[in-house]
XYZ file of C-alpha atoms in Angstrom:
273
model
C -33.676 16.398 -24.807
C -30.326 17.892 -23.873
C -30.589 16.550 -20.330
C -31.439 13.081 -21.593
C -28.622 13.185 -24.098
C -26.188 14.285 -21.401
C -27.351 11.550 -19.057
C -27.005 8.968 -21.799
C -23.490 10.163 -22.539
C -22.526 9.824 -18.891
C -24.003 6.325 -18.726
C -21.900 5.361 -21.721
C -18.686 6.945 -20.537
C -18.763 5.866 -16.879
C -17.881 2.201 -17.597
C -15.068 3.344 -19.876
C -13.714 5.748 -17.271
C -13.994 3.113 -14.568
C -12.006 0.698 -16.708
C -9.384 3.368 -17.392
C -9.071 4.204 -13.701
C -8.745 0.556 -12.754
C -5.960 0.204 -15.313
C -4.184 3.124 -13.629
C -4.620 1.800 -10.100
C -4.125 -1.909 -10.797
C -1.477 -3.324 -13.142
C -0.971 -6.909 -11.938
C 0.825 -9.728 -13.709
C 1.557 -13.405 -13.079
C 5.295 -13.394 -13.823
C 7.732 -14.737 -11.227
C 10.532 -12.186 -10.843
C 12.388 -13.712 -7.899
C 11.896 -15.925 -4.874
C 13.500 -15.571 -1.450
C 16.917 -17.117 -0.975
C 17.227 -19.592 1.854
C 14.451 -20.562 4.212
C 10.922 -19.341 3.498
C 7.346 -20.588 3.718
C 4.713 -20.348 0.995
C 1.377 -19.356 2.502
C -2.201 -19.238 1.234
C -5.019 -17.555 3.149
C -8.592 -16.554 2.407
C -10.090 -13.113 1.824
C -13.789 -12.675 1.017
C -13.968 -15.747 -1.199
C -10.511 -15.380 -2.757
C -7.280 -17.239 -2.030
C -4.276 -14.981 -1.511
C -0.671 -16.047 -1.987
C 2.111 -14.978 0.375
C 5.615 -15.698 1.646
C 6.794 -15.781 5.243
C 10.552 -15.361 5.628
C 11.849 -15.876 9.180
C 14.490 -13.657 10.755
C 18.032 -15.012 10.535
C 18.446 -14.847 14.289
C 16.107 -14.109 17.186
C 13.328 -11.947 15.774
C 13.070 -8.326 16.867
C 9.600 -8.198 15.309
C 7.677 -9.007 12.144
C 7.326 -6.707 9.131
C 4.423 -6.901 6.684
C 4.824 -5.297 3.268
C 1.916 -3.783 1.341
C 3.318 -3.507 -2.175
C 2.487 -1.076 -4.954
C 0.074 -1.289 -7.861
C 2.070 -3.090 -10.560
C 3.357 -6.626 -11.206
C 3.184 -8.738 -8.018
C 4.967 -9.359 -4.730
C 7.895 -11.146 -6.371
C 8.799 -7.906 -8.178
C 8.498 -5.816 -4.998
C 10.260 -8.266 -2.687
C 13.657 -6.658 -3.369
C 12.526 -3.517 -1.532
C 12.355 -5.450 1.750
C 14.485 -8.572 1.230
C 17.183 -7.227 3.566
C 14.978 -7.255 6.663
C 15.457 -10.926 7.744
C 19.230 -10.329 7.854
C 18.528 -7.427 10.213
C 16.550 -9.592 12.622
C 12.970 -9.171 11.383
C 10.517 -11.787 10.200
C 9.071 -10.709 6.865
C 5.584 -11.307 5.460
C 4.802 -10.321 1.872
C 1.530 -11.055 0.109
C -0.304 -10.510 -3.144
C -3.670 -8.830 -3.401
C -6.445 -10.521 -5.382
C -5.615 -10.768 -9.071
C -1.888 -10.318 -8.466
C 0.628 -13.130 -8.943
C -0.830 -16.446 -7.809
C -3.727 -14.882 -5.882
C -7.187 -15.531 -7.288
C -9.810 -12.978 -8.251
C -9.844 -9.575 -9.881
C -8.484 -6.415 -8.235
C -10.810 -3.672 -7.045
C -10.511 -0.943 -4.453
C -12.885 -2.560 -1.980
C -11.374 -5.975 -2.707
C -7.831 -4.844 -1.904
C -9.103 -3.194 1.263
C -10.553 -6.531 2.387
C -7.333 -8.297 1.356
C -5.264 -5.938 3.495
C -7.436 -6.649 6.523
C -7.230 -10.392 5.835
C -3.432 -10.241 5.582
C -3.124 -8.495 8.943
C -5.558 -10.927 10.549
C -3.670 -13.901 9.151
C -0.315 -12.575 10.299
C -1.572 -11.863 13.805
C -2.992 -15.401 13.995
C 0.406 -17.051 13.511
C 1.737 -18.744 16.633
C 5.395 -18.402 15.626
C 5.503 -14.599 15.866
C 4.936 -11.989 18.546
C 1.565 -10.564 17.477
C 2.204 -7.515 19.662
C 5.354 -6.602 17.753
C 4.363 -5.984 14.135
C 5.699 -3.305 11.789
C 4.306 -2.142 8.453
C 6.076 -1.038 5.289
C 3.514 0.175 2.751
C 4.479 1.570 -0.625
C 2.555 3.734 -3.088
C -0.912 2.209 -3.649
C -0.188 -0.229 -0.822
C 0.051 2.706 1.572
C -3.574 3.630 0.863
C -4.814 0.164 1.728
C -2.596 -0.187 4.791
C -3.824 3.167 6.125
C -7.465 2.250 5.573
C -7.126 -1.268 6.978
C -5.385 -0.056 10.135
C -7.286 3.213 10.561
C -10.755 1.716 10.134
C -10.236 -1.462 12.163
C -8.986 -2.431 15.599
C -5.485 -3.851 15.125
C -3.450 -3.834 18.299
C 0.197 -4.825 18.281
C 1.269 -2.653 15.342
C 4.317 -0.796 16.642
C 5.303 1.354 13.684
C 4.208 2.187 10.136
C 6.431 3.246 7.223
C 4.616 4.948 4.332
C 6.814 5.080 1.235
C 5.504 7.365 -1.532
C 1.862 7.554 -0.374
C -0.890 9.660 -1.914
C -3.448 11.838 -0.135
C -6.620 10.171 -1.421
C -7.900 8.234 -4.426
C -9.815 11.292 -5.590
C -6.768 13.557 -5.398
C -4.534 11.204 -7.358
C -7.206 10.674 -10.027
C -7.606 14.429 -10.442
C -3.850 14.840 -10.779
C -3.700 12.198 -13.509
C -6.735 13.190 -15.574
C -6.505 15.873 -18.218
C -8.651 19.014 -17.926
C -11.271 17.664 -20.343
C -11.765 14.455 -18.404
C -11.853 16.378 -15.139
C -14.772 18.432 -16.436
C -16.597 15.352 -17.682
C -16.106 13.241 -14.595
C -16.626 15.861 -11.882
C -20.357 15.109 -11.373
C -19.845 11.329 -11.314
C -16.657 10.876 -9.259
C -18.548 9.063 -6.463
C -19.589 6.357 -8.915
C -16.053 5.092 -9.469
C -13.813 6.632 -6.796
C -14.795 5.168 -3.430
C -14.954 8.142 -1.022
C -15.113 5.786 1.958
C -11.508 4.715 1.349
C -9.872 8.086 1.830
C -6.397 7.824 3.335
C -6.687 11.421 4.517
C -9.680 10.458 6.632
C -8.494 7.047 7.849
C -5.045 8.241 8.905
C -6.627 10.499 11.529
C -7.690 7.352 13.401
C -4.178 5.900 13.606
C -2.268 6.443 16.853
C 0.733 4.307 15.876
C 4.002 6.163 15.078
C 4.336 6.796 11.340
C 7.421 7.432 9.210
C 6.741 9.076 5.835
C 9.356 8.749 3.086
C 8.988 10.418 -0.311
C 11.225 11.379 -3.221
C 11.457 15.055 -4.097
C 11.424 14.208 -7.821
C 8.605 11.661 -7.737
C 6.677 12.095 -11.006
C 4.209 9.287 -10.269
C 2.925 10.626 -6.952
C 4.179 14.177 -6.331
C 5.647 14.773 -2.894
C 2.963 17.386 -2.175
C 0.490 14.501 -1.876
C 2.512 12.968 0.961
C 3.011 16.343 2.642
C -0.753 16.899 2.655
C -1.319 13.412 4.086
C 1.355 13.986 6.731
C -0.539 17.072 7.893
C -3.567 14.880 8.669
C -1.599 12.289 10.665
C -1.368 12.242 14.439
C 1.854 12.547 16.378
C 4.284 10.884 16.731
C 5.194 11.190 13.070
C 8.270 11.868 10.986
C 8.831 12.929 7.362
C 11.955 12.139 5.354
C 12.406 13.723 1.930
C 14.606 11.725 -0.435
C 16.633 14.351 -2.269
C 16.414 13.771 -6.036
C 14.477 10.598 -5.300
C 12.009 9.189 -7.790
C 8.984 6.999 -7.033
C 9.761 4.461 -4.279
C 13.496 5.025 -4.737
C 14.141 5.169 -0.972
C 14.173 1.372 -0.879
C 15.406 1.083 -4.447
C 18.635 2.813 -5.402
C 18.893 4.578 -2.020
C 18.204 1.441 0.020
C 21.470 1.514 1.977
C 20.732 5.010 3.273
C 17.010 4.839 3.926
C 16.973 1.214 4.999
C 19.088 2.363 7.925
C 16.593 5.139 8.672
C 13.781 2.603 8.768
C 15.726 0.381 11.168
C 16.319 3.388 13.432
C 12.598 4.099 13.355
C 11.771 0.497 14.255
C 14.344 0.461 17.070
C 12.913 3.686 18.484
C 9.578 1.953 19.109
C 11.066 -0.424 21.713
């Protein structure tokens, strides 16, 4: 009787926990926060039955390369565009896109869905005839870092010259454990595999990446503690670099410290020539 009761309790609580976890990972909205100034192209491309919305902003002068941004978990690309809006002025084409369920993209977000969307975005970008598909750079922030790592580490994408991981976490499981209270940890321990996809571990996928990686993380990040990035860095192959943002909060390197750490990113890109 006790076993049956316990099983029934788990069956009841799993959907609730899954919903709670999805609300932690995915917080999209449809609001338009800003649009690029000057010349830009609105793009739509397909991903596993969904239509994803994106912008392509050309470099102001001859392009040194093309940067794709994988944004974080909240709002949509128009809210995250300010982190990277300076790149076209510095000679880089810029491609930003929304995952399914974010902004004008169709569908509902899920971990496997965003993984497919990240692959689709890279495939679309590499298919463009107006860029050098052998000269692509990645800036991936927070949740976006997890999907960029998995898309690149688990698939054959040549032409990616450098990857910037801003405020990444070690794995979905590790970040869930850090966010759940002790009681929920005890309840969910036996059923983690049912709602945290073990096959999308950044710690595992990053071992397959040979591209140079720059890690950036704030020392005072209360959303994703810096220890998560340090642990992920330990799993990455060389060449790699880690920059700690002193007194930096979550994703503040390209927020209030943009002038300082934007320059560091440009140095990293230039070093890959």
